[in-house]
Coordinates of C-alpha atoms in Angstrom, one line a residue:
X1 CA -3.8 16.4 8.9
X2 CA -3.7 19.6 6.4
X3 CA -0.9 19.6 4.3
X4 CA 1.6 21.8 4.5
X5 CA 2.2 25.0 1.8
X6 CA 5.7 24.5 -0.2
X7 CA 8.0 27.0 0.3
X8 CA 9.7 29.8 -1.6
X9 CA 13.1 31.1 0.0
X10 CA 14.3 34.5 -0.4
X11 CA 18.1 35.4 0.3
X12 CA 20.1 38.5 0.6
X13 CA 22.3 40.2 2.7
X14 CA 20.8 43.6 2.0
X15 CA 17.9 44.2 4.6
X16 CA 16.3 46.5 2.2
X17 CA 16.4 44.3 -0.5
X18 CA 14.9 41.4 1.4
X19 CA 12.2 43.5 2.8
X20 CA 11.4 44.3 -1.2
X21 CA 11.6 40.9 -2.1
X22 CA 10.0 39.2 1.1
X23 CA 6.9 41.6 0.6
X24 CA 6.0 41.0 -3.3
X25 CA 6.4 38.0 -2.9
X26 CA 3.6 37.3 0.1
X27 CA 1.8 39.9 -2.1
X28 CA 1.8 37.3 -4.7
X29 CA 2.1 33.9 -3.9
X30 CA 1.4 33.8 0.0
X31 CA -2.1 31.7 -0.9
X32 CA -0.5 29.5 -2.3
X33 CA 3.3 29.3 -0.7
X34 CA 5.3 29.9 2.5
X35 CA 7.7 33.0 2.0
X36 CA 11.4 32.2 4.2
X37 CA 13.4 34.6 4.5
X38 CA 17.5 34.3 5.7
X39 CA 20.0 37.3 5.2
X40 CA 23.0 35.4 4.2
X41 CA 24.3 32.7 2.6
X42 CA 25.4 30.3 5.3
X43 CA 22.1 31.1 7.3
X44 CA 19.9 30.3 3.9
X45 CA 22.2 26.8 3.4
X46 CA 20.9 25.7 7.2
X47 CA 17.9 26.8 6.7
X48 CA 17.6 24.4 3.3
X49 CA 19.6 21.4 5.6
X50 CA 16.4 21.8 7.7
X51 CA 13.8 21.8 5.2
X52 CA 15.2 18.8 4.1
X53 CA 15.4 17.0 7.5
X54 CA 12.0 18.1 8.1
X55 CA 10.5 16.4 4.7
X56 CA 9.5 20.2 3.5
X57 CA 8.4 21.1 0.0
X58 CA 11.1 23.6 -1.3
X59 CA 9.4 25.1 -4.3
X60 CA 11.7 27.7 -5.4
X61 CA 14.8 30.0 -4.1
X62 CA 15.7 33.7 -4.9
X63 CA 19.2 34.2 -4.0
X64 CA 21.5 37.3 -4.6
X65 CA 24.5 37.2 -6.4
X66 CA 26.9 39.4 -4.3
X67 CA 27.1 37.8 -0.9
X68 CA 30.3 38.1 1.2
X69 CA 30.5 34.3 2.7
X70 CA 28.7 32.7 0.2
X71 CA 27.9 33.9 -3.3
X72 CA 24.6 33.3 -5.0
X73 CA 25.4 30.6 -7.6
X74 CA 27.6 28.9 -5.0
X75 CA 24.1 28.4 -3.0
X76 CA 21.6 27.7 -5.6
X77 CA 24.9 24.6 -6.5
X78 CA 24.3 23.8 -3.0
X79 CA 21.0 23.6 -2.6
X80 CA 20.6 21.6 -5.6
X81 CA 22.1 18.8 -3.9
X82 CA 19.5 18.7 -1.5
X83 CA 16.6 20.3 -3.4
X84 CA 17.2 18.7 -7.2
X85 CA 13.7 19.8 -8.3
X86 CA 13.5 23.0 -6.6
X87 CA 13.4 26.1 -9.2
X88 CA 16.5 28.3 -8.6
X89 CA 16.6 31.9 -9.5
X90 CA 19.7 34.5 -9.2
X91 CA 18.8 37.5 -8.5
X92 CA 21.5 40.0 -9.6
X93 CA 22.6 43.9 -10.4
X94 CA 23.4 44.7 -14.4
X95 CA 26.9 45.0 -13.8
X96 CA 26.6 40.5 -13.1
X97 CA 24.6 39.9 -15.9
X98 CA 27.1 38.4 -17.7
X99 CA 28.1 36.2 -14.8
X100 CA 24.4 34.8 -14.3
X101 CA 24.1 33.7 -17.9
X102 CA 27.1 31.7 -17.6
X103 CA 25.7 30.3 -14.4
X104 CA 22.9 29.4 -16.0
X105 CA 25.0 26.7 -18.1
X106 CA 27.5 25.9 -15.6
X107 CA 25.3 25.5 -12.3
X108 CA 22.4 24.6 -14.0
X109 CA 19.8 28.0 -12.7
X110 CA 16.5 28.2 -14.2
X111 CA 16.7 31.6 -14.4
X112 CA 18.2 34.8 -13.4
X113 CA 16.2 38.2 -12.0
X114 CA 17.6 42.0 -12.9
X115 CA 17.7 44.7 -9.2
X116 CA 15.3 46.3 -9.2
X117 CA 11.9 44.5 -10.7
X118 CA 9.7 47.6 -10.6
X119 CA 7.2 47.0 -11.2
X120 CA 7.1 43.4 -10.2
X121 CA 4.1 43.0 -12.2
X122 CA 5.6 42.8 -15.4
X123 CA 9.2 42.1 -14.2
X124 CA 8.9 39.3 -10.8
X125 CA 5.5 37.9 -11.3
X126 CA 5.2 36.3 -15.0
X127 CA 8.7 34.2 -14.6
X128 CA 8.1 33.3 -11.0
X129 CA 4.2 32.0 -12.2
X130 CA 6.1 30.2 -15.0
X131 CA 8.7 28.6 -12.8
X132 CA 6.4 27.3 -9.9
X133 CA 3.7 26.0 -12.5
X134 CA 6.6 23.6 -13.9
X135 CA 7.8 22.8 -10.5
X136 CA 3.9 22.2 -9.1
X137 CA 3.7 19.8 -12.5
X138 CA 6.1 18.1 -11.9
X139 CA 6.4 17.8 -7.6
X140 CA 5.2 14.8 -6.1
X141 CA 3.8 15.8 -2.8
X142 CA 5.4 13.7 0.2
X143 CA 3.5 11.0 1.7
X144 CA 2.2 12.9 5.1
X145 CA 0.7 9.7 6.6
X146 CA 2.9 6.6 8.9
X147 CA 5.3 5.3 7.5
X148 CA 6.4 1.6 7.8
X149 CA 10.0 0.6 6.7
X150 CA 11.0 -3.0 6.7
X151 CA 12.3 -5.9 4.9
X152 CA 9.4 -7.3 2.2
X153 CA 10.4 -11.0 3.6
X154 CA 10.1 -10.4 7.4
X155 CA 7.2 -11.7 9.3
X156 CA 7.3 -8.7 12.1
X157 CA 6.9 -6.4 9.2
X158 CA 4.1 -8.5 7.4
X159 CA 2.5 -8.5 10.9
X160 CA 2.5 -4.7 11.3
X161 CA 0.8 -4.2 7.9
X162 CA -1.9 -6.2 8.8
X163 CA -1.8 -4.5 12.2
X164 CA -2.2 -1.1 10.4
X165 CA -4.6 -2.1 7.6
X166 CA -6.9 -3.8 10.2
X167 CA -7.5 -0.4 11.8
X168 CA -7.7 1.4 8.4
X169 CA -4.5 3.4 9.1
X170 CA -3.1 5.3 5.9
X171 CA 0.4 3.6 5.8
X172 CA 3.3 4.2 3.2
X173 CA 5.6 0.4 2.7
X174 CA 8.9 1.4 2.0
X175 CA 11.4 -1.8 1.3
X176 CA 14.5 -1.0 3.1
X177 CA 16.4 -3.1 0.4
X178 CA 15.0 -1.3 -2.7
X179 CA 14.0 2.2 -1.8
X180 CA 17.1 4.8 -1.4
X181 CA 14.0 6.8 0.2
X182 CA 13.8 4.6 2.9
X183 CA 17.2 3.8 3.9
X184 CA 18.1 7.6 3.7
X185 CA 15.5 8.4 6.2
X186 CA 16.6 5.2 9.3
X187 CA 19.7 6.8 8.7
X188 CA 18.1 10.7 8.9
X189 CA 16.2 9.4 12.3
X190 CA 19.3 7.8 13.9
X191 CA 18.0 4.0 13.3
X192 CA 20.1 1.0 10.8
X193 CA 19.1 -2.0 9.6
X194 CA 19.3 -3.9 12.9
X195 CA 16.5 -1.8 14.0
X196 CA 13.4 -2.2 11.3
X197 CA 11.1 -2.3 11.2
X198 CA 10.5 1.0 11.5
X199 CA 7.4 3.1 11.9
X200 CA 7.2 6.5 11.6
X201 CA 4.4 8.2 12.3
X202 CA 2.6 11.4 10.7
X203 CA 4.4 14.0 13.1
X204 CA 7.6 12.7 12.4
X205 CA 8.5 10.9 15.7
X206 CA 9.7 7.1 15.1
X207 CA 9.4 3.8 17.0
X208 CA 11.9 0.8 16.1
X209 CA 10.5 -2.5 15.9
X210 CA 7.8 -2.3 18.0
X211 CA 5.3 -4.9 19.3
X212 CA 1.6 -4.8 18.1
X213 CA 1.0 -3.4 21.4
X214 CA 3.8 -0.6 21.6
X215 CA 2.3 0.7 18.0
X216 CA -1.2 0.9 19.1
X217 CA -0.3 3.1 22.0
X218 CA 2.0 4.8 19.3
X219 CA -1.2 5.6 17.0
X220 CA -3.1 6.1 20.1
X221 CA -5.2 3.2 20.2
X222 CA -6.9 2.4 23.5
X223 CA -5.1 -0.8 25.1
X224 CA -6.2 -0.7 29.2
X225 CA -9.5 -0.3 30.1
X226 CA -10.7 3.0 31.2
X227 CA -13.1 1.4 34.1
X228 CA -13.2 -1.3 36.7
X229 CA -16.9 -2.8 36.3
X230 CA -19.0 -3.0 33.3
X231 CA -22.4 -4.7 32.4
X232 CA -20.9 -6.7 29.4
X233 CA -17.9 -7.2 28.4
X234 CA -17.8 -8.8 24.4
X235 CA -14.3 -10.8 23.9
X236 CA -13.6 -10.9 20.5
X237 CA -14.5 -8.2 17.9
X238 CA -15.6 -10.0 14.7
X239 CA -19.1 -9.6 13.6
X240 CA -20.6 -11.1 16.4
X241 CA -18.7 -9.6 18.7
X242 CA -19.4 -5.7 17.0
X243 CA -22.9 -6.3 16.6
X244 CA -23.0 -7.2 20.3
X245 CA -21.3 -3.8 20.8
X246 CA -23.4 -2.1 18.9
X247 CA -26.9 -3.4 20.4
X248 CA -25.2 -3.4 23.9
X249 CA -23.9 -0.1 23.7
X250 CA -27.0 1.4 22.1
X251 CA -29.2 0.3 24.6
X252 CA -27.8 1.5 27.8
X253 CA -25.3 -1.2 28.7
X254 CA -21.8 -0.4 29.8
X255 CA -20.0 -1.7 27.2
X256 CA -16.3 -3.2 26.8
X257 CA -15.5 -5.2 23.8
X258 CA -11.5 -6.5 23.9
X259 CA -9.9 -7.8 20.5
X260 CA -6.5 -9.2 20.9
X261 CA -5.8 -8.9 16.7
X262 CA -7.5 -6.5 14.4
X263 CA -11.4 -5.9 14.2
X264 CA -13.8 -8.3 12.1
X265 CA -11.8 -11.7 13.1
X266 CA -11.9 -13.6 9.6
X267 CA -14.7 -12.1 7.7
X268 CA -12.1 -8.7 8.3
X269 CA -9.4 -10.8 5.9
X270 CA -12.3 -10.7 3.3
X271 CA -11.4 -8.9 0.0
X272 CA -14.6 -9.0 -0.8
X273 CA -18.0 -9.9 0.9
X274 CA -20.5 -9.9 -1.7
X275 CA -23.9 -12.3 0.1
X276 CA -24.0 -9.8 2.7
X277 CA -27.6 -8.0 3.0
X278 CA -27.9 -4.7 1.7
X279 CA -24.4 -3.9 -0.6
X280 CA -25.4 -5.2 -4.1
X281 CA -22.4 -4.8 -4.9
X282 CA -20.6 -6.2 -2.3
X283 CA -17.6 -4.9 0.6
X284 CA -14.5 -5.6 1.8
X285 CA -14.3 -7.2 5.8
X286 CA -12.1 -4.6 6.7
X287 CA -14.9 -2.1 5.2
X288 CA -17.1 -3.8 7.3
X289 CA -15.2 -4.0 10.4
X290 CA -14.6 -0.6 10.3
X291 CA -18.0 0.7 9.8
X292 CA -19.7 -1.2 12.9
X293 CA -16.6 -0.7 15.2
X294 CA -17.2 3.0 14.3
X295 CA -20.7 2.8 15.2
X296 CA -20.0 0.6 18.5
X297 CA -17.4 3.8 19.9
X298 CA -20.0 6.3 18.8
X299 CA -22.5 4.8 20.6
X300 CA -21.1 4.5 23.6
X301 CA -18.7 1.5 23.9
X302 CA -15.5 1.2 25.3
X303 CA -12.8 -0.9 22.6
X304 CA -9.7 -2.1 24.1
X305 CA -7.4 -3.5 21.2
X306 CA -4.5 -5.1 21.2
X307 CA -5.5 -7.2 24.3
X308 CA -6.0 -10.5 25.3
X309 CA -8.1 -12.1 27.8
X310 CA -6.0 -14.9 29.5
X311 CA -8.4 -15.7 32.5
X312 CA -12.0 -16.0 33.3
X313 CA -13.1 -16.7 36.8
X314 CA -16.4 -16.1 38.8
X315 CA -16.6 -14.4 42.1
X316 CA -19.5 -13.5 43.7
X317 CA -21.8 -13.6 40.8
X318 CA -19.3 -11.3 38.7
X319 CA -16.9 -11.9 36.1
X320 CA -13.0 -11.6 36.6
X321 CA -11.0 -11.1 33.5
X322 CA -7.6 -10.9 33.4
X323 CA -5.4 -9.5 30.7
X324 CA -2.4 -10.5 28.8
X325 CA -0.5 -7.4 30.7
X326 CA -1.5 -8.7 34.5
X327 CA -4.6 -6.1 34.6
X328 CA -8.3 -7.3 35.7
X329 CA -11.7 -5.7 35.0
X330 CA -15.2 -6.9 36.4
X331 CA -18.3 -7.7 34.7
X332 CA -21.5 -8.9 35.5
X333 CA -21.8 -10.2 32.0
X334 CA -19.9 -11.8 29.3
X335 CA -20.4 -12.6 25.7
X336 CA -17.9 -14.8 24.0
X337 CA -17.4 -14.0 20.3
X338 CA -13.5 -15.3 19.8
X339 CA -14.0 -16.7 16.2
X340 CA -12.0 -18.9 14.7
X341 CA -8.2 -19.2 13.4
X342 CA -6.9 -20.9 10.6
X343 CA -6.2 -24.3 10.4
X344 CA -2.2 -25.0 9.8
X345 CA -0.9 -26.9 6.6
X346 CA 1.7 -29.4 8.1
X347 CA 4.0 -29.9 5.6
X348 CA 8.2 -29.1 5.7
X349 CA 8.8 -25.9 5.6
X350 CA 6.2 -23.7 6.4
X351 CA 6.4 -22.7 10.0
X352 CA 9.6 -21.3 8.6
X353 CA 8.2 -19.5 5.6
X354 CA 5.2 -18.0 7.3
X355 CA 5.0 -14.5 6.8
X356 CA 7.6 -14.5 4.3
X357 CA 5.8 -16.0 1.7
X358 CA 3.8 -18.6 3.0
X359 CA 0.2 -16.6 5.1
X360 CA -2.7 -18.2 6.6
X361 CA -5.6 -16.1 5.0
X362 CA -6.1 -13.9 2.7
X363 CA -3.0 -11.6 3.5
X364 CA -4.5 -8.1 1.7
X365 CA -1.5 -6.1 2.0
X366 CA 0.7 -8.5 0.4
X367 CA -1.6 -8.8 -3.1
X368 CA 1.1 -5.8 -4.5
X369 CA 3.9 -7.6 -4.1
X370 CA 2.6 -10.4 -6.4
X371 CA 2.5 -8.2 -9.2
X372 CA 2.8 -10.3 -12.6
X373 CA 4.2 -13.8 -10.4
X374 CA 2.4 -16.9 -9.8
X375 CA 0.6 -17.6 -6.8
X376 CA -0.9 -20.7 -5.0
X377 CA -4.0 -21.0 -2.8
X378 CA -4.7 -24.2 -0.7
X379 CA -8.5 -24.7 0.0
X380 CA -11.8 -24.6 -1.8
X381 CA -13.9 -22.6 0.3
X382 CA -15.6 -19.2 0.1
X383 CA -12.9 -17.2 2.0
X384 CA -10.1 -19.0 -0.7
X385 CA -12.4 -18.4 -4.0
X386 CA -12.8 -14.8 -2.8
X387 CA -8.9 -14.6 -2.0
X388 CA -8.2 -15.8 -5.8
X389 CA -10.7 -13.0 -7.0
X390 CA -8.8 -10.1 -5.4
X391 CA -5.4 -11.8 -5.9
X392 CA -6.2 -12.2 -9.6
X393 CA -6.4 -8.4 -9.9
X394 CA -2.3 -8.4 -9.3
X395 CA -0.9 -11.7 -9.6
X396 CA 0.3 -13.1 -13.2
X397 CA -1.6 -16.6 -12.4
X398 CA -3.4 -18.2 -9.4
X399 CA -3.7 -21.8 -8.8
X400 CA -6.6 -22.5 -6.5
X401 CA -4.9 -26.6 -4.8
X402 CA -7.6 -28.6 -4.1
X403 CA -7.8 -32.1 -2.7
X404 CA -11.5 -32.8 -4.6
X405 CA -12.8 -33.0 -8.2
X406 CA -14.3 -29.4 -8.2
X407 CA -15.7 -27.0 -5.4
X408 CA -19.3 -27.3 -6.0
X409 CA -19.3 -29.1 -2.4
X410 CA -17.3 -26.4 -0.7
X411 CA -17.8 -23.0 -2.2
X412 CA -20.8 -20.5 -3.4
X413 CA -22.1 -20.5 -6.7
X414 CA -21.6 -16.9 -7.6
X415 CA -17.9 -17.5 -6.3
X416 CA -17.6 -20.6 -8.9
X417 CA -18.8 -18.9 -12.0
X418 CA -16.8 -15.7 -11.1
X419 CA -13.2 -18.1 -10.6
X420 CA -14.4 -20.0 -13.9
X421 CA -14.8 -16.9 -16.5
X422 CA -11.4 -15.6 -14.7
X423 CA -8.6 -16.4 -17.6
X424 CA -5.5 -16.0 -14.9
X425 CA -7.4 -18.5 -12.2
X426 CA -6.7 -22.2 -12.6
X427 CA -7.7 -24.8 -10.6
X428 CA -5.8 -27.9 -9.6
X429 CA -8.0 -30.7 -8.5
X430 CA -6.4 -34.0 -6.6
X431 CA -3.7 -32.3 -5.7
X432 CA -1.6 -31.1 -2.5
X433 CA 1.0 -28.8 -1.3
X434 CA 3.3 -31.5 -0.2
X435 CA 6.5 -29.0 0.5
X436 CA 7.3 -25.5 0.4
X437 CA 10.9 -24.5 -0.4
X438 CA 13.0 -21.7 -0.1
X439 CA 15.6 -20.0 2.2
X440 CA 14.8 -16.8 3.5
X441 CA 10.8 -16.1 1.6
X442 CA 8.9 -18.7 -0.8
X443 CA 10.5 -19.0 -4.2
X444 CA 8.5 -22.6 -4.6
X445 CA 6.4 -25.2 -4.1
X446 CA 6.2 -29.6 -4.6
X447 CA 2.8 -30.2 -5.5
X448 CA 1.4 -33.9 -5.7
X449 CA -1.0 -34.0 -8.6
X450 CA -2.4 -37.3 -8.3
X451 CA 0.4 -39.3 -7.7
X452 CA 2.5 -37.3 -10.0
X453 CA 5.4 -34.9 -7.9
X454 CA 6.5 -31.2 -9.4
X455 CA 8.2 -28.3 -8.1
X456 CA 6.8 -24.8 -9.3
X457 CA 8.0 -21.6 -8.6
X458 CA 5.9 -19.6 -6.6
X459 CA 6.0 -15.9 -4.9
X460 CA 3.1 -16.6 -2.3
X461 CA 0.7 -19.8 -0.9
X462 CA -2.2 -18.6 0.8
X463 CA -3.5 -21.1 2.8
X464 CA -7.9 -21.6 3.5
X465 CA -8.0 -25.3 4.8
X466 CA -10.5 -25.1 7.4
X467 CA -10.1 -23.3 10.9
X468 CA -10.3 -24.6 15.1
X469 CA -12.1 -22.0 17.7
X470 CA -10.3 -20.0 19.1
X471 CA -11.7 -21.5 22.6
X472 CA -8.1 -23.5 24.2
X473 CA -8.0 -20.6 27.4
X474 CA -11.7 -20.8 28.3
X475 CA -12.5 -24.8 27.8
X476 CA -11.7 -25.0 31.5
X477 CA -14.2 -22.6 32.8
X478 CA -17.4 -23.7 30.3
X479 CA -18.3 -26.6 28.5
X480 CA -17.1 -27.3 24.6
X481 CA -17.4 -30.2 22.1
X482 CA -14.9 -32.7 21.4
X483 CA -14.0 -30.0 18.5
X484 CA -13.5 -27.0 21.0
X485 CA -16.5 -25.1 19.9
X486 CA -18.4 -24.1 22.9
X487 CA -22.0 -25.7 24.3
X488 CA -24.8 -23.2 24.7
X489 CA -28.7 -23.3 24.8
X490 CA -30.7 -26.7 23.8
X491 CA -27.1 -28.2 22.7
X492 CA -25.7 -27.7 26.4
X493 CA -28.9 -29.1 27.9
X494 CA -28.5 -32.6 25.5
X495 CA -24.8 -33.2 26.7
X496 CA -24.4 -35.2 29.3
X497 CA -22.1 -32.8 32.0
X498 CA -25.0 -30.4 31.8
X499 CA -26.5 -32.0 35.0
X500 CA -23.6 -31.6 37.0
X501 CA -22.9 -28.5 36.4
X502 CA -25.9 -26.6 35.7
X503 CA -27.2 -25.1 39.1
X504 CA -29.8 -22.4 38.2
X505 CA -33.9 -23.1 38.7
X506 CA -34.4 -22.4 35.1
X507 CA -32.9 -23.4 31.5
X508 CA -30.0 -22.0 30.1
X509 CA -31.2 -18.9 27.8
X510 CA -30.4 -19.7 24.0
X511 CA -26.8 -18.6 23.9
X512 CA -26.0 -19.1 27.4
X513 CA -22.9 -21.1 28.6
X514 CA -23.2 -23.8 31.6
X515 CA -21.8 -20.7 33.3
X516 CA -24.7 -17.9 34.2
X517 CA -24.4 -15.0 32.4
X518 CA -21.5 -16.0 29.7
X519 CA -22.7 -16.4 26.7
X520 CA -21.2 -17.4 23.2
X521 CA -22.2 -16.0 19.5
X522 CA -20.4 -16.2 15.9
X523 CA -18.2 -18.4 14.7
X524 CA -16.6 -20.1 18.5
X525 CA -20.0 -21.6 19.5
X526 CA -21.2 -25.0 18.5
X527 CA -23.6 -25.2 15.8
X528 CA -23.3 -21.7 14.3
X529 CA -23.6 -21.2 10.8
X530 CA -20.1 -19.9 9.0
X531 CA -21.5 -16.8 7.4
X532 CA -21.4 -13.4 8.2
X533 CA -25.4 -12.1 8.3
X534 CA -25.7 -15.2 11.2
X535 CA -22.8 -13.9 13.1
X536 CA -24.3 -10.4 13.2
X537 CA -27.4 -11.9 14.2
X538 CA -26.1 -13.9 17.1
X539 CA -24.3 -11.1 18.7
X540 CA -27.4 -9.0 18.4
X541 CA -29.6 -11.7 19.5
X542 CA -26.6 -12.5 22.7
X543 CA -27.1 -8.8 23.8
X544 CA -31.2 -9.6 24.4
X545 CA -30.2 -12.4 26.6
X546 CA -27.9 -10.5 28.7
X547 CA -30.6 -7.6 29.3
X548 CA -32.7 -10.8 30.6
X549 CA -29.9 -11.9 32.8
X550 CA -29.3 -9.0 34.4
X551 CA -32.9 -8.5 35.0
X552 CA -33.1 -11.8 37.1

């Protein structure tokens, strides 16, 4: 979206004289400025009440002295109310000269312009440069992006920034409680309190707290399907399920891939990937996420996001999903790439914390807000050592809980030597979060530290202790371990149900379900390895077996 020029106003009730004025000024500054123009007082006062309702940039004001409503100093006072930064200038005849300079004092002008400024080269120009080059230095363009206003402690609000920053949307937190900014503008778009949060989007219109879904179709994210049947549809858009997009979009396939959170599952959480082939030195998930769901939609697939597959069924040979909103779409191929979620720590008070201090992963958006306060991570794998890297950038102190002696058994070297040449990382071996405390966000935590009990303060616990597929709606359709992660190739064949349920003349293909033609890749299927490069292989690799499938 371009920006929009600031504005200079020019005011008179004299026709002729606006005309003068109006016209050396566009002669001057119009590269640079929007000349407004209003012929009296009262019309020149609205005309400021709408700039200001409308977020403008009011640069500067050239006002006339001798008005019959409303005199020139009496407007410039006015405007300053609304405008304090905007340069005010009076423009008046000799006979008011001694009026302006008293004005100058008493209403506070910047300056004040002699009728007439022939020629305005040596008698408009050089002030008018002057005053907008102090104005421009000092101006602080506003933010022209969305705009989320909430309550820092509220989990809807904690929610919709991770909504936003998983889709690499430009956002703007304003803290309803601290920003005069932001409680002047619920009030400015009709909203209170009751109603945040509040999004408001880059063309001004507003929508009160809203469900994921509601702001997708807000920002104009895709969330129903634009066809009936497809060749493959890819639940799940982590980096198995993008690099199945990719490959399955790319060569020919009619491609839907559905994601009912954000793209890249738990490798999009990432601060920083840094074992990923090809960036020495290293990317964010979300960078990731963003780059191959890019390249799926370019290619050719369809992304449907917010949405959630509740229901898989066969009929006829074809696939039957149905959607969290009641909707179905066909297939005549599936590939299952729904990840993992985050194991939950099961200790008083955190289901009543969460999101208000207390996050399951590595909660990006919140790493600000711990600006020069301690913060506790629970877990000793790679996802929490990168987690205390990022957070360390920000956070006074981190304390890495951990139930072991070290994390040589859980984490990557490079990860180890990084946390252990980082002065404000610490790591707390034998220990565990036995209680978090606080009433309406975290303000501590009771940590057992090998049979001896404290309470610390604390602003946030991030919490990496292992994660369950995200498998429960589809266990009844295909076949899963007695861990939920689902059975495909060689490992479905070796469990003992295969036989009765298997039907087909040949073997299942490598990442084939006991169901023909649904297939599993990434992080869900049993025996995967947790890393990001295999993920990316597997969906790649899941898109060569449904070509083979289809050719049957």
């Amino acid at each position: 979206m371009t920006a929009k020029k600031p504005i200079i106003l020019a005011v008179d009730d004299d026709s002729q004289v606006l005309a003068a004025i109006v016209r050396d000024l566009r002669q001057e500054f119009s590269q640079d400025y929007r000349i407004v123009r209003a012929s009296s007082g009262p019309e020149a006062l609205a005309t400021i009440q709408e700039l200001r309702s409308k977020e403008e940039a009011l640069a500067l004001i050239v006002a006339d002295q001798r008005m019959p409503e409303l005199e020139g100093v009496e407007l410039l006072t006015a405007a300053r109310e609304l405008f304090p930064d905007a340069k005010r200038v009076l423009l008046t005849a000799y006979a008011d000269t001694e009026a302006a300079v008293r004005a100058i004092n008493s209403a506070r002008l910047d300056h004040y312009l002699m009728k007439p400024w022939d020629p305005p080269e040596n008698l408009l120009y050089p002030t008018l440069h002057d005053l907008l080059t102090a104005w421009q230095m000092a101006h602080k363009p506003k933010f022209r992006g969305v705009r989320l206003i909430g309550f820092q402690w509220s989990p809807l609000s904690h929610e919709l920034k991770d909504f936003l920053s998983g889709y690499l949307v430009g956002y703007q937190w304003l803290d309803f409680e601290t920003s005069t900014e932001a409680q002047t503008m619920v009030k400015m778009k009709g909203f209170s309190a009751s109603d945040l949060p509040l999004v408001i989007t880059a063309d001004g219109s507003a929508v009160a707290n809203p469900t994921k879904a509601a702001l997708a179709q807000h920002l104009g994210i895709t969330t129903r399907p634009l066809q009936e049947m497809y060749d493959v549809v890819v639940i799940g858009a982590g980096p198995s399920g993008l690099a199945a997009a990719v490959y399955g979009a790319s060569e020919g396939l009619k491609t839907l891939i559905i994601e009912r959170q954000t793209p890249g599952g738990q490798a999009g959480t990432s601060s920083r990937i840094e074992n990923y082939l090809g960036f020495p030195t290293g990317l964010s998930g979300a960078d990731l996420a963003f780059r191959a769901w890019s390249q799926a939609v370019r290619l050719g697939a369809e992304f449907l996001a917010p949405q959630e597959v509740t229901e898989l069924c066969v009929q006829d040979g074809y696939k039957v999903l149905t959607l969290g909103d009641g909707s179905k779409i066909s297939t005549k191929a599936v590939v299952l790439t729904t990840g993992v979620s985050y194991r939950t720590l099961d200790v008083p008070g955190m289901d009543r914390l969460s999101g208000a201090g207390v996050y399951y992963g590595a909660a990006r958006t919140e790493a600000r807000s711990c600006d020069e306060q301690d913060v506790y991570i629970v877990g000793g794998g790679n996802s929490a050592g990168q987690a205390a890297m990022y957070l360390a950038t920000y956070a006074r102190r981190v304390f890495i809980v951990i139930r072991g002696a070290n994390l040589a058994a859980s984490m990557s070297a490079y990860l180890i030597e990084q946390i252990r040449t980082t002065p404000n990382i610490e790591l707390l071996p034998f220990s565990q979060i036995k209680e978090v405390c606080g009433q309406d966000r975290l303000e501590a935590v009771i940590i057992d530290r090998n049979g001896t009990v404290e309470k610390r303060p604390a602003r946030a616990l991030f919490v990496f202790i292992g994660a369950k597929p995200s498998t429960e709606w589809i266990c009844n359709q295909v076949i899963c371990d007695s861990k939920g992660y689902l059975l495909t190739g060689r490992d479905l064949v070796a469990d003992p149900r295969y036989a009765t349920v298997w039907k087909q003349d040949r073997e299942p293909y490598l990442l084939e379900t006991c169901v023909p033609g649904i297939f599993a890749a990434g992080d869900s299927r049993a025996g995967a390895m947790a890393r990001v490069a295999s993920a990316v292989g597997e969906g790649s690799m899941a898109i060569k077996f449904v070509h083979e499938y289809l050719d049957e």
